[in-house]
Amino acid sequence: MTKRRLPTIVTKEEVRKLISVINCRCMTGKRNLGLILLMYRSGLRVSEAVGLRTSQIQWAEGQIRIVGKGDKERVVPLDYPTIVALRDWKEVKPKGSKTFLCTLEGNPVNPRYVNAMLERYCKRAGIKRVHAHMLRHTCATELLNDDFNIREVQDILGHADIRTTQIYTHVNPIELRGKMKRRVL
């Protein structure tokens, strides 16, 4: 039987350090912050983030319509920091590109670029290597820690099978110990 290793997640402190090294005064920095926040705060797959089209963003509702794996559509709510980052990018992005998070020439961003970009930022921030899918795992875990239930997390991530969502979520051992200590007889 093959042992399945738990996916690694990123701590909030590591994410803060990662985001702090992004130069948001330049166009690519604004775009990259939006990319990172979509994966970290909204749980998007890297392919969904780089394939996001301008028409899928529902600004007034604060949400995006995603067509994920298996051509399944889902609505993903956005939090305030992500909306701000996406609006900042919207102000400077090349006009005419249907892809929202595009290159400066208006072309779609290559998914391999995202992991290379993350690697550069991690080195600059002095943190462990983070790849795009780790941000999705981290999102799932943080949503559970923020009192979203497993079904809500499943919907946000777009999983057909809840068992997949369970693999994505990590129990925080410190929180678990605290809950055990608070139990009464």
C-alpha positions as MATLAB code, in Angstrom:
seq = 'MTKRRLPTIVTKEEVRKLISVINCRCMTGKRNLGLILLMYRSGLRVSEAVGLRTSQIQWAEGQIRIVGKGDKERVVPLDYPTIVALRDWKEVKPKGSKTFLCTLEGNPVNPRYVNAMLERYCKRAGIKRVHAHMLRHTCATELLNDDFNIREVQDILGHADIRTTQIYTHVNPIELRGKMKRRVL';
ca = [
       0.000    0.000    0.000;
       1.351    3.421   -0.963;
       1.595    5.964    1.819;
      -0.048    9.241    0.975;
       1.779   12.271    2.337;
      -0.188   15.243    3.559;
       0.265   18.258    1.297;
       2.288   21.089    2.788;
       0.580   24.348    3.650;
       1.933   27.860    4.069;
       1.722   29.725    7.373;
       0.087   33.152    7.573;
       3.466   34.612    8.507;
       5.053   33.083    5.392;
       2.257   34.496    3.233;
       2.746   37.947    4.795;
       6.472   37.771    4.010;
       5.762   36.553    0.479;
       3.324   39.385   -0.234;
       5.605   41.989    1.344;
       8.302   41.485   -1.320;
       5.954   42.166   -4.246;
       6.576   45.560   -5.828;
       3.015   46.776   -6.355;
       4.223   50.040   -7.864;
       4.926   48.195  -11.125;
       2.323   46.608  -13.394;
       3.564   43.037  -13.074;
       3.622   43.355   -9.292;
      -0.035   44.392   -9.277;
      -0.921   41.450  -11.518;
       1.149   38.990   -9.482;
      -0.470   40.087   -6.219;
      -3.887   39.455   -7.782;
      -2.769   36.010   -8.958;
      -1.405   35.033   -5.561;
      -4.469   36.271   -3.684;
      -6.856   34.429   -6.023;
      -5.097   31.146   -5.237;
      -4.466   31.843   -1.551;
      -7.704   33.582   -0.517;
     -10.177   32.061   -3.014;
      -8.644   28.629   -3.575;
      -8.390   28.837   -7.349;
      -6.303   26.314   -9.265;
      -3.402   27.946  -11.097;
      -5.089   27.110  -14.432;
      -8.284   28.829  -13.258;
      -6.414   31.931  -12.091;
      -4.396   32.396  -15.296;
      -7.420   31.522  -17.437;
      -9.741   33.981  -15.699;
     -11.512   36.142  -18.245;
     -12.601   39.699  -17.557;
     -16.217   38.701  -18.274;
     -16.144   36.159  -15.408;
     -15.629   38.818  -12.748;
     -18.841   40.107  -11.198;
     -17.579   43.261   -9.530;
     -20.886   44.378   -7.982;
     -21.454   40.981   -6.349;
     -17.812   40.549   -5.301;
     -17.524   37.158   -6.942;
     -16.201   35.313   -9.971;
     -17.719   32.588  -12.138;
     -15.205   29.815  -12.692;
     -15.371   26.933  -15.130;
     -13.229   24.310  -13.436;
     -12.292   20.688  -13.939;
     -14.814   18.656  -15.873;
     -16.291   21.859  -17.319;
     -18.185   22.435  -14.059;
     -19.156   26.005  -13.291;
     -19.025   27.433   -9.799;
     -19.313   30.858   -8.201;
     -16.451   31.854   -5.914;
     -16.906   34.794   -3.531;
     -13.971   37.179   -3.189;
     -12.731   38.796   -0.004;
     -11.955   42.503    0.245;
      -8.115   42.310   -0.118;
      -8.497   40.211   -3.275;
     -11.062   42.603   -4.778;
      -8.745   45.556   -4.084;
      -5.782   43.780   -5.717;
      -7.854   42.841   -8.769;
      -9.204   46.404   -9.103;
      -5.658   47.795   -8.888;
      -4.625   45.486  -11.736;
      -7.774   46.343  -13.737;
      -6.732   50.023  -13.703;
      -3.386   49.333  -15.428;
      -3.856   46.085  -17.374;
      -3.525   46.128  -21.157;
      -6.819   47.057  -22.764;
      -8.446   44.637  -25.153;
      -7.221   41.434  -23.531;
     -10.041   39.039  -22.731;
      -7.771   37.264  -20.239;
      -7.882   39.246  -17.012;
      -4.489   38.405  -15.486;
      -2.510   38.753  -18.702;
       1.046   39.601  -19.678;
       1.967   43.188  -20.490;
       1.386   42.277  -24.155;
      -2.150   41.095  -23.344;
      -1.443   37.356  -23.657;
      -2.437   34.750  -21.057;
       0.135   34.114  -18.312;
       1.766   30.683  -18.569;
       1.070   28.503  -15.487;
       4.802   27.644  -15.315;
       5.515   31.359  -14.938;
       3.399   31.412  -11.765;
       5.546   28.803  -10.010;
       8.773   30.468  -11.210;
       7.457   33.822   -9.951;
       6.568   32.273   -6.587;
      10.038   30.747   -6.330;
      11.655   34.167   -6.919;
       9.439   35.845   -4.326;
      10.107   33.081   -1.773;
      13.865   33.480   -2.158;
      13.510   37.239   -1.772;
      11.287   36.783    1.309;
      13.597   34.179    2.859;
      10.872   31.539    3.208;
      10.521   27.911    2.113;
       9.672   27.208   -1.518;
       5.972   27.697   -2.179;
       4.261   26.431   -5.306;
       0.849   27.487   -6.572;
      -1.033   24.394   -5.443;
       0.183   24.892   -1.851;
      -1.761   28.161   -1.809;
      -4.949   26.254   -2.699;
      -4.340   23.730    0.095;
      -3.657   26.580    2.497;
      -6.893   28.308    1.481;
      -8.904   25.161    2.241;
      -7.311   24.773    5.661;
      -7.766   28.429    6.579;
     -11.416   28.371    5.489;
     -12.074   25.468    7.869;
     -10.189   27.272   10.641;
     -12.384   30.328    9.950;
     -15.526   28.243   10.619;
     -16.518   27.404    7.052;
     -17.902   23.867    7.026;
     -16.459   21.120    4.833;
     -19.338   21.376    2.300;
     -18.782   25.125    1.884;
     -15.066   24.526    1.347;
     -15.917   21.799   -1.184;
     -18.096   24.263   -3.126;
     -15.468   27.012   -3.095;
     -12.754   24.635   -4.323;
     -15.033   23.003   -6.892;
     -14.495   19.409   -5.784;
     -16.998   16.824   -7.022;
     -16.104   14.446   -4.177;
     -15.908   15.645   -0.573;
     -13.108   13.126    0.080;
     -10.872   15.242   -2.135;
     -11.669   18.279    0.012;
     -10.746   16.304    3.126;
      -7.281   15.649    1.656;
      -6.886   19.391    1.078;
      -7.663   20.406    4.627;
      -5.224   20.201    7.496;
      -6.080   20.097   11.150;
      -4.014   22.556   13.150;
      -2.467   20.470   15.973;
      -2.232   23.484   18.312;
      -5.949   24.266   17.863;
      -6.759   20.588   18.314;
      -4.874   20.453   21.621;
      -6.666   23.608   22.797;
     -10.064   22.118   21.964;
      -9.202   18.891   23.782;
      -8.194   20.862   26.882;
     -11.526   22.746   26.874;
     -13.626   19.563   26.841;
     -15.603   18.941   30.004;
     -17.059   15.779   31.460;
];
